[in-house]
Every structure is written in structure tokens, then in C-alpha cells.
Tab-separated table of N, CA, C and O in Angstrom:
chain	number	residue	atom	x	y	z
A	1	UNK	N	0.864	-1.171	0.000
A	1	UNK	CA	0.000	0.000	0.000
A	1	UNK	C	0.894	1.213	0.000
A	1	UNK	O	1.596	1.469	0.964
A	2	UNK	N	0.869	1.956	-1.062
A	2	UNK	CA	1.770	3.089	-1.124
A	2	UNK	C	1.066	4.429	-0.958
A	2	UNK	O	1.662	5.458	-1.176
A	3	UNK	N	-0.169	4.425	-0.588
A	3	UNK	CA	-0.894	5.676	-0.327
A	3	UNK	C	-0.811	5.990	1.154
A	3	UNK	O	-1.006	5.124	1.988
A	4	UNK	N	-0.506	7.246	1.453
A	4	UNK	CA	-0.532	7.650	2.853
A	4	UNK	C	-1.980	7.973	3.211
A	4	UNK	O	-2.647	8.726	2.513
A	5	UNK	N	-2.449	7.376	4.278
A	5	UNK	CA	-3.841	7.572	4.666
A	5	UNK	C	-3.907	8.591	5.790
A	5	UNK	O	-3.258	8.443	6.807
A	6	UNK	N	-4.703	9.612	5.551
A	6	UNK	CA	-4.928	10.604	6.590
A	6	UNK	C	-6.153	10.158	7.387
A	6	UNK	O	-6.798	9.193	7.041
A	7	UNK	N	-6.475	10.892	8.407
A	7	UNK	CA	-7.658	10.573	9.210
A	7	UNK	C	-7.571	9.170	9.817
A	7	UNK	O	-8.447	8.329	9.633
A	8	UNK	N	-6.495	8.910	10.547
A	8	UNK	CA	-6.301	7.596	11.166
A	8	UNK	C	-7.437	7.240	12.126
A	8	UNK	O	-7.622	6.079	12.457
A	9	UNK	N	-8.196	8.233	12.567
A	9	UNK	CA	-9.314	7.956	13.475
A	9	UNK	C	-10.339	7.037	12.819
A	9	UNK	O	-11.147	6.416	13.508
A	10	UNK	N	-10.291	6.910	11.497
A	10	UNK	CA	-11.212	6.014	10.806
A	10	UNK	C	-11.001	4.553	11.199
A	10	UNK	O	-11.880	3.723	11.017
A	11	UNK	N	-9.834	4.246	11.745
A	11	UNK	CA	-9.495	2.852	12.033
A	11	UNK	C	-10.061	2.348	13.351
A	11	UNK	O	-10.164	1.155	13.566
A	12	UNK	N	-10.387	3.232	14.262
A	12	UNK	CA	-10.792	2.796	15.600
A	12	UNK	C	-12.075	3.491	16.057
A	12	UNK	O	-12.315	4.624	15.713
A	13	UNK	N	-12.821	2.772	16.871
A	13	UNK	CA	-13.981	3.386	17.512
A	13	UNK	C	-15.280	3.294	16.753
A	13	UNK	O	-16.275	3.835	17.188
A	14	UNK	N	-15.286	2.613	15.618
A	14	UNK	CA	-16.532	2.496	14.872
A	14	UNK	C	-17.508	1.544	15.537
A	14	UNK	O	-17.160	0.780	16.427
A	15	UNK	N	-18.745	1.596	15.091
A	15	UNK	CA	-19.799	0.721	15.585
A	15	UNK	C	-20.001	-0.397	14.565
A	15	UNK	O	-20.521	-0.163	13.473
A	16	UNK	N	-19.596	-1.611	14.921
A	16	UNK	CA	-19.646	-2.703	13.947
A	16	UNK	C	-21.071	-3.048	13.524
A	16	UNK	O	-21.289	-3.482	12.395
A	17	UNK	N	-22.045	-2.844	14.408
A	17	UNK	CA	-23.436	-3.136	14.028
A	17	UNK	C	-23.930	-2.188	12.946
A	17	UNK	O	-24.602	-2.601	11.999
A	18	UNK	N	-23.579	-0.913	13.088
A	18	UNK	CA	-23.946	0.052	12.048
A	18	UNK	C	-23.175	-0.267	10.773
A	18	UNK	O	-23.722	-0.198	9.667
A	19	UNK	N	-21.896	-0.642	10.917
A	19	UNK	CA	-21.097	-1.019	9.756
A	19	UNK	C	-21.687	-2.201	9.012
A	19	UNK	O	-21.704	-2.224	7.775
A	20	UNK	N	-22.186	-3.168	9.741
A	20	UNK	CA	-22.834	-4.325	9.107
A	20	UNK	C	-24.057	-3.871	8.313
A	20	UNK	O	-24.276	-4.327	7.190
A	21	UNK	N	-24.812	-2.960	8.880
A	21	UNK	CA	-25.991	-2.440	8.184
A	21	UNK	C	-25.571	-1.715	6.902
A	21	UNK	O	-26.223	-1.848	5.866
A	22	UNK	N	-24.487	-0.945	6.966
A	22	UNK	CA	-23.995	-0.257	5.762
A	22	UNK	C	-23.605	-1.294	4.705
A	22	UNK	O	-23.977	-1.158	3.536
A	23	UNK	N	-22.884	-2.322	5.096
A	23	UNK	CA	-22.441	-3.348	4.142
A	23	UNK	C	-23.631	-4.073	3.522
A	23	UNK	O	-23.676	-4.289	2.318
A	24	UNK	N	-24.627	-4.416	4.326
A	24	UNK	CA	-25.753	-5.212	3.825
A	24	UNK	C	-26.874	-4.392	3.197
A	24	UNK	O	-27.585	-4.898	2.343
A	25	UNK	N	-27.038	-3.119	3.608
A	25	UNK	CA	-28.238	-2.392	3.203
A	25	UNK	C	-28.013	-1.053	2.518
A	25	UNK	O	-28.955	-0.505	1.947
A	26	UNK	N	-26.816	-0.485	2.566
A	26	UNK	CA	-26.611	0.862	2.045
A	26	UNK	C	-26.686	0.877	0.523
A	26	UNK	O	-25.958	0.152	-0.154
A	27	UNK	N	-27.569	1.709	-0.024
A	27	UNK	CA	-27.745	1.759	-1.473
A	27	UNK	C	-26.603	2.490	-2.171
A	27	UNK	O	-26.443	2.361	-3.377
A	28	UNK	N	-25.800	3.247	-1.441
A	28	UNK	CA	-24.643	3.900	-2.058
A	28	UNK	C	-23.491	2.921	-2.257
A	28	UNK	O	-22.878	2.885	-3.311
A	29	UNK	N	-23.192	2.154	-1.231
A	29	UNK	CA	-22.032	1.263	-1.314
A	29	UNK	C	-22.334	-0.034	-2.056
A	29	UNK	O	-21.498	-0.542	-2.790
A	30	UNK	N	-23.504	-0.605	-1.856
A	30	UNK	CA	-23.918	-1.855	-2.506
A	30	UNK	C	-22.825	-2.929	-2.442
A	30	UNK	O	-22.517	-3.587	-3.431
A	31	UNK	N	-22.249	-3.123	-1.270
A	31	UNK	CA	-21.135	-4.068	-1.095
A	31	UNK	C	-21.468	-5.478	-1.579
A	31	UNK	O	-20.652	-6.134	-2.225
A	32	UNK	N	-22.671	-5.934	-1.253
A	32	UNK	CA	-23.034	-7.316	-1.574
A	32	UNK	C	-23.390	-7.516	-3.040
A	32	UNK	O	-23.664	-8.633	-3.472
A	33	UNK	N	-23.369	-6.454	-3.795
A	33	UNK	CA	-23.559	-6.611	-5.231
A	33	UNK	C	-22.375	-7.387	-5.825
A	33	UNK	O	-22.528	-8.131	-6.792
A	34	UNK	N	-21.192	-7.205	-5.238
A	34	UNK	CA	-19.982	-7.843	-5.760
A	34	UNK	C	-19.304	-8.807	-4.786
A	34	UNK	O	-18.594	-9.700	-5.212
A	35	UNK	N	-19.490	-8.602	-3.486
A	35	UNK	CA	-18.825	-9.421	-2.473
A	35	UNK	C	-19.835	-10.334	-1.786
A	35	UNK	O	-21.001	-9.988	-1.685
A	36	UNK	N	-19.361	-11.482	-1.303
A	36	UNK	CA	-20.226	-12.378	-0.540
A	36	UNK	C	-19.814	-12.373	0.931
A	36	UNK	O	-18.643	-12.209	1.262
A	37	UNK	N	-20.809	-12.539	1.773
A	37	UNK	CA	-20.620	-12.752	3.208
A	37	UNK	C	-21.620	-13.827	3.595
A	37	UNK	O	-22.818	-13.683	3.348
A	38	UNK	N	-21.115	-14.900	4.174
A	38	UNK	CA	-21.964	-16.017	4.601
A	38	UNK	C	-22.900	-16.483	3.485
A	38	UNK	O	-24.089	-16.709	3.697
A	39	UNK	N	-22.370	-16.587	2.281
A	39	UNK	CA	-23.144	-17.100	1.155
A	39	UNK	C	-24.094	-16.113	0.505
A	39	UNK	O	-24.760	-16.464	-0.457
A	40	UNK	N	-24.153	-14.887	0.993
A	40	UNK	CA	-25.042	-13.881	0.407
A	40	UNK	C	-24.217	-12.880	-0.379
A	40	UNK	O	-23.182	-12.416	0.092
A	41	UNK	N	-24.674	-12.534	-1.573
A	41	UNK	CA	-24.009	-11.503	-2.353
A	41	UNK	C	-23.541	-11.990	-3.710
A	41	UNK	O	-23.915	-13.067	-4.176
A	42	UNK	N	-22.694	-11.161	-4.328
A	42	UNK	CA	-22.216	-11.434	-5.677
A	42	UNK	C	-20.840	-12.075	-5.689
A	42	UNK	O	-20.221	-12.286	-4.649
A	43	UNK	N	-20.361	-12.338	-6.906
A	43	UNK	CA	-19.075	-13.020	-7.049
A	43	UNK	C	-18.055	-12.199	-7.844
A	43	UNK	O	-16.978	-12.695	-8.161
A	44	UNK	N	-18.369	-10.966	-8.169
A	44	UNK	CA	-17.444	-10.144	-8.960
A	44	UNK	C	-16.218	-9.728	-8.154
A	44	UNK	O	-15.158	-9.467	-8.719
A	45	UNK	N	-16.347	-9.669	-6.833
A	45	UNK	CA	-15.234	-9.309	-5.959
A	45	UNK	C	-14.936	-10.446	-5.008
A	45	UNK	O	-15.710	-11.397	-4.893
A	46	UNK	N	-13.815	-10.349	-4.293
A	46	UNK	CA	-13.466	-11.427	-3.365
A	46	UNK	C	-14.467	-11.536	-2.216
A	46	UNK	O	-15.053	-10.533	-1.809
A	47	UNK	N	-14.672	-12.749	-1.705
A	47	UNK	CA	-15.549	-12.916	-0.553
A	47	UNK	C	-14.983	-12.158	0.646
A	47	UNK	O	-13.768	-12.055	0.812
A	48	UNK	N	-15.872	-11.639	1.476
A	48	UNK	CA	-15.436	-10.897	2.657
A	48	UNK	C	-15.346	-11.772	3.898
A	48	UNK	O	-14.796	-11.341	4.908
A	49	UNK	N	-15.856	-12.993	3.822
A	49	UNK	CA	-15.676	-13.912	4.949
A	49	UNK	C	-14.177	-14.089	5.195
A	49	UNK	O	-13.421	-14.351	4.261
A	50	UNK	N	-13.741	-13.911	6.425
A	50	UNK	CA	-12.340	-14.082	6.770
A	50	UNK	C	-11.424	-12.937	6.366
A	50	UNK	O	-10.211	-13.048	6.485
A	51	UNK	N	-11.982	-11.829	5.895
A	51	UNK	CA	-11.143	-10.719	5.436
A	51	UNK	C	-10.261	-10.173	6.562
A	51	UNK	O	-9.144	-9.716	6.315
A	52	UNK	N	-10.713	-10.261	7.793
A	52	UNK	CA	-9.911	-9.762	8.922
A	52	UNK	C	-8.701	-10.647	9.194
A	52	UNK	O	-7.758	-10.205	9.847
A	53	UNK	N	-8.706	-11.876	8.688
A	53	UNK	CA	-7.524	-12.733	8.785
A	53	UNK	C	-6.511	-12.400	7.690
A	53	UNK	O	-5.327	-12.636	7.852
A	54	UNK	N	-7.010	-11.870	6.582
A	54	UNK	CA	-6.142	-11.587	5.431
A	54	UNK	C	-5.576	-10.175	5.434
A	54	UNK	O	-4.482	-9.946	4.918
A	55	UNK	N	-6.336	-9.223	5.948
A	55	UNK	CA	-5.923	-7.820	5.904
A	55	UNK	C	-5.964	-7.208	7.300
A	55	UNK	O	-6.901	-7.450	8.054
A	56	UNK	N	-4.961	-6.387	7.609
A	56	UNK	CA	-5.016	-5.659	8.878
A	56	UNK	C	-5.872	-4.405	8.685
A	56	UNK	O	-6.336	-4.125	7.575
A	57	UNK	N	-6.072	-3.651	9.746
A	57	UNK	CA	-7.002	-2.514	9.652
A	57	UNK	C	-6.514	-1.446	8.674
A	57	UNK	O	-7.324	-0.829	7.985
A	58	UNK	N	-5.210	-1.230	8.566
A	58	UNK	CA	-4.697	-0.267	7.587
A	58	UNK	C	-4.992	-0.734	6.166
A	58	UNK	O	-5.362	0.056	5.305
A	59	UNK	N	-4.830	-2.026	5.923
A	59	UNK	CA	-5.106	-2.578	4.600
A	59	UNK	C	-6.598	-2.550	4.286
A	59	UNK	O	-6.985	-2.314	3.138
A	60	UNK	N	-7.434	-2.785	5.290
A	60	UNK	CA	-8.884	-2.692	5.082
A	60	UNK	C	-9.271	-1.280	4.659
A	60	UNK	O	-10.027	-1.098	3.704
A	61	UNK	N	-8.736	-0.298	5.371
A	61	UNK	CA	-9.043	1.093	5.041
A	61	UNK	C	-8.538	1.438	3.648
A	61	UNK	O	-9.260	2.038	2.849
A	62	UNK	N	-7.314	1.037	3.333
A	62	UNK	CA	-6.762	1.314	2.004
A	62	UNK	C	-7.599	0.643	0.915
A	62	UNK	O	-7.842	1.226	-0.142
A	63	UNK	N	-8.080	-0.579	1.176
A	63	UNK	CA	-8.901	-1.289	0.193
A	63	UNK	C	-10.210	-0.549	-0.067
A	63	UNK	O	-10.712	-0.542	-1.195
A	64	UNK	N	-10.754	0.092	0.957
A	64	UNK	CA	-11.992	0.859	0.780
A	64	UNK	C	-11.743	2.182	0.059
A	64	UNK	O	-12.526	2.585	-0.802
A	65	UNK	N	-10.659	2.857	0.418
A	65	UNK	CA	-10.395	4.186	-0.141
A	65	UNK	C	-9.688	4.137	-1.492
A	65	UNK	O	-9.902	5.003	-2.336
A	66	UNK	N	-8.832	3.142	-1.700
A	66	UNK	CA	-8.033	3.022	-2.927
A	66	UNK	C	-8.113	1.591	-3.465
A	66	UNK	O	-7.136	0.847	-3.455
A	67	UNK	N	-9.280	1.175	-3.948
A	67	UNK	CA	-9.477	-0.225	-4.311
A	67	UNK	C	-8.597	-0.730	-5.450
A	67	UNK	O	-8.441	-1.934	-5.609
A	68	UNK	N	-7.993	0.148	-6.222
A	68	UNK	CA	-7.136	-0.309	-7.318
A	68	UNK	C	-5.676	-0.452	-6.936
A	68	UNK	O	-4.871	-0.871	-7.749
A	69	UNK	N	-5.322	-0.113	-5.718
A	69	UNK	CA	-3.925	-0.224	-5.298
A	69	UNK	C	-3.463	-1.679	-5.241
A	69	UNK	O	-2.387	-1.997	-5.693
A	70	UNK	N	-4.271	-2.540	-4.648
A	70	UNK	CA	-3.937	-3.962	-4.549
A	70	UNK	C	-5.198	-4.739	-4.933
A	70	UNK	O	-6.243	-4.562	-4.316
A	71	UNK	N	-5.078	-5.567	-5.943
A	71	UNK	CA	-6.210	-6.370	-6.411
A	71	UNK	C	-6.020	-7.802	-5.893
A	71	UNK	O	-4.942	-8.374	-6.013
A	72	UNK	N	-7.074	-8.353	-5.338
A	72	UNK	CA	-7.016	-9.737	-4.838
A	72	UNK	C	-6.698	-10.694	-5.988
A	72	UNK	O	-7.158	-10.496	-7.127
A	73	UNK	N	-5.910	-11.710	-5.695
A	73	UNK	CA	-5.561	-12.721	-6.703
A	73	UNK	C	-6.817	-13.304	-7.326
A	73	UNK	O	-7.792	-13.612	-6.635
A	74	UNK	N	-6.780	-13.437	-8.642
A	74	UNK	CA	-7.893	-14.045	-9.364
A	74	UNK	C	-8.989	-13.071	-9.767
A	74	UNK	O	-9.995	-13.483	-10.334
A	75	UNK	N	-8.786	-11.765	-9.503
A	75	UNK	CA	-9.834	-10.798	-9.824
A	75	UNK	C	-9.374	-9.744	-10.833
A	75	UNK	O	-9.874	-8.629	-10.864
A	76	UNK	N	-8.415	-10.112	-11.672
A	76	UNK	CA	-7.994	-9.246	-12.768
A	76	UNK	C	-6.970	-8.206	-12.368
A	76	UNK	O	-6.383	-8.241	-11.291
A	77	UNK	N	-6.778	-7.252	-13.276
A	77	UNK	CA	-5.772	-6.208	-13.086
A	77	UNK	C	-6.362	-4.893	-12.595
A	77	UNK	O	-5.638	-3.977	-12.238
A	78	UNK	N	-7.682	-4.778	-12.644
A	78	UNK	CA	-8.345	-3.529	-12.299
A	78	UNK	C	-9.597	-3.836	-11.491
A	78	UNK	O	-10.327	-4.762	-11.802
A	79	UNK	N	-9.833	-3.043	-10.459
A	79	UNK	CA	-11.029	-3.234	-9.644
A	79	UNK	C	-12.159	-2.351	-10.155
A	79	UNK	O	-11.960	-1.169	-10.406
A	80	UNK	N	-13.329	-2.926	-10.283
A	80	UNK	CA	-14.507	-2.143	-10.643
A	80	UNK	C	-15.103	-1.442	-9.423
A	80	UNK	O	-16.018	-0.639	-9.550
A	81	UNK	N	-14.562	-1.754	-8.253
A	81	UNK	CA	-15.083	-1.149	-7.022
A	81	UNK	C	-14.743	0.337	-6.991
A	81	UNK	O	-13.586	0.717	-7.157
A	82	UNK	N	-15.742	1.174	-6.766
A	82	UNK	CA	-15.453	2.606	-6.651
A	82	UNK	C	-14.833	2.917	-5.293
A	82	UNK	O	-15.062	2.184	-4.326
A	83	UNK	N	-14.038	3.970	-5.199
A	83	UNK	CA	-13.505	4.371	-3.897
A	83	UNK	C	-14.655	4.728	-2.958
A	83	UNK	O	-15.508	5.552	-3.289
A	84	UNK	N	-14.706	4.084	-1.811
A	84	UNK	CA	-15.813	4.291	-0.879
A	84	UNK	C	-15.794	5.684	-0.234
A	84	UNK	O	-16.819	6.143	0.262
A	85	UNK	N	-14.663	6.373	-0.266
A	85	UNK	CA	-14.604	7.730	0.276
A	85	UNK	C	-15.496	8.699	-0.472
A	85	UNK	O	-15.870	9.748	0.053
A	86	UNK	N	-15.873	8.340	-1.689
A	86	UNK	CA	-16.763	9.172	-2.496
A	86	UNK	C	-18.230	8.845	-2.194
A	86	UNK	O	-19.101	9.701	-2.310
A	87	UNK	N	-18.499	7.602	-1.798
A	87	UNK	CA	-19.874	7.130	-1.633
A	87	UNK	C	-20.368	7.124	-0.191
A	87	UNK	O	-21.575	7.180	0.041
A	88	UNK	N	-19.450	6.995	0.757
A	88	UNK	CA	-19.827	6.887	2.161
A	88	UNK	C	-19.230	8.039	2.962
A	88	UNK	O	-18.171	8.554	2.613
A	89	UNK	N	-19.892	8.373	4.050
A	89	UNK	CA	-19.341	9.383	4.954
A	89	UNK	C	-18.165	8.778	5.715
A	89	UNK	O	-18.007	7.550	5.773
A	90	UNK	N	-17.349	9.618	6.308
A	90	UNK	CA	-16.223	9.114	7.104
A	90	UNK	C	-16.727	8.260	8.264
A	90	UNK	O	-16.131	7.245	8.595
A	91	UNK	N	-17.821	8.646	8.868
A	91	UNK	CA	-18.388	7.854	9.965
A	91	UNK	C	-18.815	6.474	9.460
A	91	UNK	O	-18.570	5.468	10.113
A	92	UNK	N	-19.437	6.417	8.282
A	92	UNK	CA	-19.845	5.126	7.724
A	92	UNK	C	-18.621	4.260	7.409
A	92	UNK	O	-18.635	3.050	7.660
A	93	UNK	N	-17.564	4.870	6.881
A	93	UNK	CA	-16.342	4.118	6.599
A	93	UNK	C	-15.769	3.548	7.889
A	93	UNK	O	-15.374	2.381	7.951
A	94	UNK	N	-15.740	4.358	8.937
A	94	UNK	CA	-15.229	3.889	10.232
A	94	UNK	C	-16.065	2.715	10.730
A	94	UNK	O	-15.527	1.727	11.231
A	95	UNK	N	-17.376	2.797	10.587
A	95	UNK	CA	-18.244	1.707	11.028
A	95	UNK	C	-18.050	0.449	10.175
A	95	UNK	O	-18.050	-0.669	10.693
A	96	UNK	N	-17.862	0.619	8.873
A	96	UNK	CA	-17.610	-0.532	7.994
A	96	UNK	C	-16.299	-1.207	8.377
A	96	UNK	O	-16.225	-2.435	8.450
A	97	UNK	N	-15.256	-0.419	8.662
A	97	UNK	CA	-13.982	-0.995	9.102
A	97	UNK	C	-14.203	-1.812	10.380
A	97	UNK	O	-13.708	-2.936	10.506
A	98	UNK	N	-14.951	-1.253	11.332
A	98	UNK	CA	-15.230	-1.974	12.582
A	98	UNK	C	-15.928	-3.301	12.288
A	98	UNK	O	-15.609	-4.329	12.898
A	99	UNK	N	-16.867	-3.304	11.343
A	99	UNK	CA	-17.561	-4.544	10.987
A	99	UNK	C	-16.616	-5.521	10.287
A	99	UNK	O	-16.570	-6.710	10.627
A	100	UNK	N	-15.854	-5.041	9.314
A	100	UNK	CA	-14.955	-5.926	8.577
A	100	UNK	C	-13.946	-6.585	9.509
A	100	UNK	O	-13.553	-7.731	9.285
A	101	UNK	N	-13.544	-5.897	10.564
A	101	UNK	CA	-12.595	-6.461	11.528
A	101	UNK	C	-13.211	-7.629	12.305
A	101	UNK	O	-12.486	-8.409	12.915
A	102	UNK	N	-14.532	-7.773	12.276
A	102	UNK	CA	-15.184	-8.906	12.946
A	102	UNK	C	-15.236	-10.147	12.051
A	102	UNK	O	-15.549	-11.232	12.525
A	103	UNK	N	-14.954	-9.999	10.763
A	103	UNK	CA	-15.090	-11.106	9.806
A	103	UNK	C	-13.807	-11.935	9.773
A	103	UNK	O	-12.953	-11.761	8.917
A	104	UNK	N	-13.719	-12.854	10.736
A	104	UNK	CA	-12.539	-13.712	10.859
A	104	UNK	C	-12.946	-15.158	10.646
A	104	UNK	O	-14.027	-15.572	11.054
A	105	UNK	N	-12.047	-15.907	10.020
A	105	UNK	CA	-12.223	-17.357	9.970
A	105	UNK	C	-11.828	-17.886	11.329
A	105	UNK	O	-10.724	-17.617	11.793
A	106	UNK	N	-12.686	-18.607	11.968
A	106	UNK	CA	-12.425	-19.065	13.325
A	106	UNK	C	-11.260	-20.049	13.409
A	106	UNK	O	-10.611	-20.164	14.413
A	107	UNK	N	-10.975	-20.787	12.298
A	107	UNK	CA	-9.882	-21.765	12.353
A	107	UNK	C	-8.514	-21.145	12.089
A	107	UNK	O	-7.527	-21.810	12.175
A	108	UNK	N	-8.473	-19.869	11.712
A	108	UNK	CA	-7.205	-19.210	11.416
A	108	UNK	C	-6.819	-18.268	12.563
A	108	UNK	O	-7.671	-17.765	13.258
A	109	UNK	N	-5.505	-18.013	12.716
A	109	UNK	CA	-5.072	-17.093	13.782
A	109	UNK	C	-5.517	-15.668	13.519
A	109	UNK	O	-5.777	-15.268	12.448
């Protein structure tokens, strides 16, 4: 990740329940149009189950703000995901990060 991220407060203190609602229901972000969680959603993007095992909080934030910086293996050279900083408020991004940090595979460290 070669982008310097400002507003580090986005990484901590979010409400994961509100973040879950943004991921599942927000018409601006439409996360599940491309990503799956627990078998629900699309297949155009990588599944979000276990994302907290694969990415740390800085990487999660960078993936939301700069989705073309690092593309998940098997998903081409360019991400169709729009930068979430344009679609969501900073508070919503913070809440989404809090929710994504809960998505861990229980069998992995």
C-alpha cells in the first residue's frame, strides 16, 4: 500500500453493528452486489468472509479508499469497485472498518 492515509481515526472506535448495516443495506455502497458474506451476495469481488484474517485494519481502510492499489488474486488487473470515500461518509467508513474487523475465519489465527 503506497498511499498515505490521513484521518487515522477512521481505524478505531466504529460501531460494527452500524457497519454491518452499511455493508448489507446501504444503497450507495452496494457491497453485496460484488462481495459475498456467509453465502449472500455477488461473485465479482473477493468474498469478505475471513477478510480480517487476510488484511489488517490499515489494509482494510486502504482497500476501501483506494481499491485499485492492490487487487485480490484471481480478480484481474483492475477493480470495478469505486472508492468508498466518495460514496460513504467518514463515519460510515469507520463503522464498515469496525464490521470488517469482525469477519474472521475461526480456524485461522
